Short mmCIF file of C-alpha atoms in Angstrom, two decimals:
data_model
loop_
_atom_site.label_atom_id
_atom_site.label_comp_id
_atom_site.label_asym_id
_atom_site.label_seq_id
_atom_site.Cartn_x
_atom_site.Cartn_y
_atom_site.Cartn_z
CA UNK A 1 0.00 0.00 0.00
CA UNK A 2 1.71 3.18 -0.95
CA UNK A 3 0.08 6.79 -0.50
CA UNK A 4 -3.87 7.59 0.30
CA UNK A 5 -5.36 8.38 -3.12
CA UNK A 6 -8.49 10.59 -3.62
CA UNK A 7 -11.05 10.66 -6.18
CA UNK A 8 -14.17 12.86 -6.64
CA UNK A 9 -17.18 11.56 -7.48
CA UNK A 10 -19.78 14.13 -9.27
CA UNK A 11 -22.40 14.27 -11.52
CA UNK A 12 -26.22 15.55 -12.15
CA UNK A 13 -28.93 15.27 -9.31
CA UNK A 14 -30.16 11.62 -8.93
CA UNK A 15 -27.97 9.70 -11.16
CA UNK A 16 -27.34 7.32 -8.38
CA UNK A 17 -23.53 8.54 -6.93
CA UNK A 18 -24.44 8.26 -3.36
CA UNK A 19 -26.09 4.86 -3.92
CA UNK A 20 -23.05 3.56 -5.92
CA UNK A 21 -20.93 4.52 -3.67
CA UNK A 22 -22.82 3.08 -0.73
CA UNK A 23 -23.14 -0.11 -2.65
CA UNK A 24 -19.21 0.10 -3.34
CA UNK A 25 -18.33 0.03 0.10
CA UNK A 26 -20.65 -1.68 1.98
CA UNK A 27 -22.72 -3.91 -0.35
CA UNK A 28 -26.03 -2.80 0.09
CA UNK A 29 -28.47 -1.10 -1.49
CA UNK A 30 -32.37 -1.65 -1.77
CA UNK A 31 -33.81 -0.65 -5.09
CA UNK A 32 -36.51 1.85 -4.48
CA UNK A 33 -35.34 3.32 -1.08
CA UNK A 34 -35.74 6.58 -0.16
CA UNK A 35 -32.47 8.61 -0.75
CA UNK A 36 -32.04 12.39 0.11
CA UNK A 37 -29.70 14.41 -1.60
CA UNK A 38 -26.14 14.61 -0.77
CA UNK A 39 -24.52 17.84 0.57
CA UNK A 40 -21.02 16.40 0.16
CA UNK A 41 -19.60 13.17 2.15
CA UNK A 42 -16.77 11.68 2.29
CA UNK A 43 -16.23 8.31 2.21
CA UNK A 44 -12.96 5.33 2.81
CA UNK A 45 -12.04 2.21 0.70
CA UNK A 46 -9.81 -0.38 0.73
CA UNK A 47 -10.08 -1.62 -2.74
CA UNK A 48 -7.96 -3.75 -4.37
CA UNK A 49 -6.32 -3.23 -7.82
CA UNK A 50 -5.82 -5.31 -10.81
CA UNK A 51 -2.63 -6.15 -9.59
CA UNK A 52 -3.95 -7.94 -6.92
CA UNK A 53 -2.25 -4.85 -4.61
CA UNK A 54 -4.63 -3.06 -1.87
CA UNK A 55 -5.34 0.83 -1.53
CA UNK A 56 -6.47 3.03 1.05
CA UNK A 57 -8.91 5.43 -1.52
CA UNK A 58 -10.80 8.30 0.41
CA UNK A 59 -13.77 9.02 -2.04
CA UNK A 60 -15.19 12.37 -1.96
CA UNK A 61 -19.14 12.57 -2.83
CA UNK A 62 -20.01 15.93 -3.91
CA UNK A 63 -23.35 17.41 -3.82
CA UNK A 64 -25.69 17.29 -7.14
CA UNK A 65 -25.19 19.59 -9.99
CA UNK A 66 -28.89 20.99 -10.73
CA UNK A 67 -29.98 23.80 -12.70
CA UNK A 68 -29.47 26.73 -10.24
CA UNK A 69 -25.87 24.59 -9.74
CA UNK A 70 -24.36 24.32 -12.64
CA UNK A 71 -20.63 23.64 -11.93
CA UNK A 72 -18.38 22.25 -8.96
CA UNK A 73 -16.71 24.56 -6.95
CA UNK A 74 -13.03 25.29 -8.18
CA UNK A 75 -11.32 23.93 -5.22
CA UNK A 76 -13.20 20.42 -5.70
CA UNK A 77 -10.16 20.19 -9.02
CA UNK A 78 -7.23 21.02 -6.97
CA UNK A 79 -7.01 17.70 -4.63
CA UNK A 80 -8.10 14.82 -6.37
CA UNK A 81 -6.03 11.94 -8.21
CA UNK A 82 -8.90 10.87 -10.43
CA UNK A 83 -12.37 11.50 -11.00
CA UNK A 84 -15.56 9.22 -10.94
CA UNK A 85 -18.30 11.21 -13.82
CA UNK A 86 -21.97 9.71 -13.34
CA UNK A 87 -24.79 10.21 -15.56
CA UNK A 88 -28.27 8.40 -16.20
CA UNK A 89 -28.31 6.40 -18.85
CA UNK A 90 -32.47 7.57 -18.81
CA UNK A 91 -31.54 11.44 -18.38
CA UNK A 92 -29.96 12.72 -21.17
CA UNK A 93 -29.39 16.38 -19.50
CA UNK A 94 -27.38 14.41 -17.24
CA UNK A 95 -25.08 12.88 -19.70
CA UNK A 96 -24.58 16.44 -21.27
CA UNK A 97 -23.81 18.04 -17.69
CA UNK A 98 -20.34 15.51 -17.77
CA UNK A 99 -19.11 17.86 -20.85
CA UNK A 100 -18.82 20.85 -18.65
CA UNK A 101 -17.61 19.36 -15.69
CA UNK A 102 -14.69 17.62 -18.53
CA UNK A 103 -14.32 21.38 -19.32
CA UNK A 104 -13.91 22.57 -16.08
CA UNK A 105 -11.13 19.24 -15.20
CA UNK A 106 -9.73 20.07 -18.32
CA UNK A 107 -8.90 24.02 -17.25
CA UNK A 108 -8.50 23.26 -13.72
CA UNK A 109 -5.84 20.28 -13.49
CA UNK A 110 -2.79 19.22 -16.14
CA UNK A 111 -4.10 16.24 -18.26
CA UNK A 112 -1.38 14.06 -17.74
CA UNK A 113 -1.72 14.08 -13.81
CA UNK A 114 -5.58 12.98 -13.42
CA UNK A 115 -7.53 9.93 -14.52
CA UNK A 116 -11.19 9.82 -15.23
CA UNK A 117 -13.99 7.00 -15.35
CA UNK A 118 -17.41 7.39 -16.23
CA UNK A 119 -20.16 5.62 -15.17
CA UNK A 120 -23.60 5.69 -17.05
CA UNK A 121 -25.83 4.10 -14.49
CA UNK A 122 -29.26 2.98 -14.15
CA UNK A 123 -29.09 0.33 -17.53
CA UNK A 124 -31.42 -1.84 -16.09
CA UNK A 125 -33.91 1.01 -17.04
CA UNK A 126 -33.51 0.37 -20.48
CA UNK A 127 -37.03 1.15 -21.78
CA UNK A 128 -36.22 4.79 -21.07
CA UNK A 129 -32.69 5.21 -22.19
CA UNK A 130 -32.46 8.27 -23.69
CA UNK A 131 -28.51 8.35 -23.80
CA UNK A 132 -27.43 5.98 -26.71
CA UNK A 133 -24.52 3.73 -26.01
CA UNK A 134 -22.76 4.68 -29.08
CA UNK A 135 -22.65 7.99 -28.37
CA UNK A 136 -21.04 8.16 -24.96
CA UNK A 137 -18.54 5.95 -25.97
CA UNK A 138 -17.89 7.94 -28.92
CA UNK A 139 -17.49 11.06 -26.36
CA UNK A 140 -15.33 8.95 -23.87
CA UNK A 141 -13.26 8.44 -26.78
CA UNK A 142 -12.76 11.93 -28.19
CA UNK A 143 -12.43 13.52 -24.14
CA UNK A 144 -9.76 10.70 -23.50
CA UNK A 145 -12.11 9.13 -20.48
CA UNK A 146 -12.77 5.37 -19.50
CA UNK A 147 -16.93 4.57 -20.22
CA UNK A 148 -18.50 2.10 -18.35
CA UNK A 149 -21.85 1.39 -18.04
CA UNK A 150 -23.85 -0.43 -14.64
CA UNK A 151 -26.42 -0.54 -12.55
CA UNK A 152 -26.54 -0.14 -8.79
CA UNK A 153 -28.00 -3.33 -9.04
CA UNK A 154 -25.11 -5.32 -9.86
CA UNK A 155 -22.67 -4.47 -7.65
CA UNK A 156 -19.84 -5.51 -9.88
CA UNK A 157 -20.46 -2.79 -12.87
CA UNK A 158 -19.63 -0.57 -9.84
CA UNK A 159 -16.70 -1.93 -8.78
CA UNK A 160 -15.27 -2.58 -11.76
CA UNK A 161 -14.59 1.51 -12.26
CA UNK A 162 -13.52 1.97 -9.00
CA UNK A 163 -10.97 -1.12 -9.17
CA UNK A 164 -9.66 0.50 -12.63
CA UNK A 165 -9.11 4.12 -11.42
CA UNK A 166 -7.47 3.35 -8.39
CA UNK A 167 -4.94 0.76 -10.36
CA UNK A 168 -4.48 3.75 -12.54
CA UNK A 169 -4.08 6.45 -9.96
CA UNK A 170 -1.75 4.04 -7.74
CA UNK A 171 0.42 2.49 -10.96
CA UNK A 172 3.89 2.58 -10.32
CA UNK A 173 5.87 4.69 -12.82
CA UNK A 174 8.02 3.22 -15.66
CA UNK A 175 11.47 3.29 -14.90
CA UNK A 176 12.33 5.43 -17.75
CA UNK A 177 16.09 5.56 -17.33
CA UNK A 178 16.33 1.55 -17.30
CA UNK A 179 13.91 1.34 -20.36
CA UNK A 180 15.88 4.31 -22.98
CA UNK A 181 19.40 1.85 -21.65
CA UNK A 182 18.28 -1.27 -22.85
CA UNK A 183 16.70 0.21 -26.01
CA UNK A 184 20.34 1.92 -26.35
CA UNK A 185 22.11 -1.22 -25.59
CA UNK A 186 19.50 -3.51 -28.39
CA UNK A 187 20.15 -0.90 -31.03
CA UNK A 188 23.75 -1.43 -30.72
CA UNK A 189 23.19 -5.06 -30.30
CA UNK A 190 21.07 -5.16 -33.62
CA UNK A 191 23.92 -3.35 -35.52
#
C-alpha cells in the first residue's frame, strides 16, 4: 500500500452517486429506497487493484449539480487523483452536464496528472434510455475518459470503475532511465 489516493465523485442530481458509492463500500443497497440528496460526504475504501495490490482510496461525494448549480466549486479540481463522472443512462441532460464538468477538469488540473472513469448508471432502465450507447462511448473516446456502463443493481459494474481508477491512480511509474538503456544497448546489439 503506498500513499492515500483521492477521487471525486460528481455528476447531475439523482444519477445514483451516493447509492453507488454506498453499494461500493458496503454492499447494500435496496432498489426503491428513499435517498435524500447529498450535501457532500466523504467516504474510505480499501479496494484492491488489478494487480492484486490493496489501496487506502478516500472518495469524496459531492453534492448534485442541478440547474441553479451548474458547476463544482473550483477547489473540488485542486485535490483529487482521479475522478468518478456519473450520468443516467435515462436522463440525457445528465449525460450532457459531464461535458462541462470535462471542461472545467480540463482548465483546472494538467491532463497528464488525473484519470477519469465514467459511469452511465441505471441500464437496467432500459425502456427509457435516452442516452445511446454509441454515443457516450464515442465522447469517452474523443475527451480521452474510461466509459462504463452499470447498474446499482449489480454491484460488480460498480466496482469494476472503482478497481480500474485506483490501479491507474496508484500504478507505479516506468522506470524510464532503465527502459531508454536497454533500447540503447538492443540498437547497438542489432547493428
Amino acid at each position: 500500500m503506498g500513499k492515500i489516493s483521492k477521487v471525486l465523485v460528481c455528476g447531475h442530481a439523482g444519477v445514483g452517486k451516493t447509492a453507488a458509492i454506498e453499494h461500493l463500500i458496503y454492499g447494500t443497497h435496496s432498489v426503491g429506497s428513499q435517498m435524500y440528496p447529498t450535501i457532500e460526504d466523504i467516504y474510505s475504501a480499501m479496494i484492491e487493484t488489478d494487480r492484486g495490490v490493496k489501496e487506502k482510496v478516500i472518495i469524496y461525494d459531492t453534492g448534485s449539480l442541478t440547474e441553479n448549480k451548474s458547476e463544482l466549486p473550483r477547489h473540488y479540481f485542486s485535490f483529487p487523483d482521479g475522478f468518478v463522472l456519473f450520468y443516467d443512462v435515462t436522463n440525457m441532460e445528465s449525460f450532457q452536464k459531464l461535458d462541462r464538468i470535462k471542461k472545467d477538469i480540463d482548465r483546472f488540473k494538467d491532463k497528464r496528472e488525473v484519470h477519469i472513469a465514467v459511469i452511465g448508471n441505471k441500464t437496467d432502465l432500459q425502456e427509457g434510455r435516452e442516452v445511446d450507447k454509441e454515443k457516450a462511448a464515442a465522447w469517452a473516446q474523443r475527451e480521452k475518459v474510461k466509459l462504463f456502463e452499470g447498474t446499482v443493481t449489480q454491484r460488480k459494474t460498480i466496482i469494476d470503475p472503482f478497481v480500474w481508477i485506483t490501479s491507474r491512480i496508484t500504478q507505479p511509474p516506468i522506470n524510464r532511465s532503465k527502459q531508454s538503456r536497454w533500447q540503447t544497448i538492443a540498437g547497438i546489439w542489432c547493428r
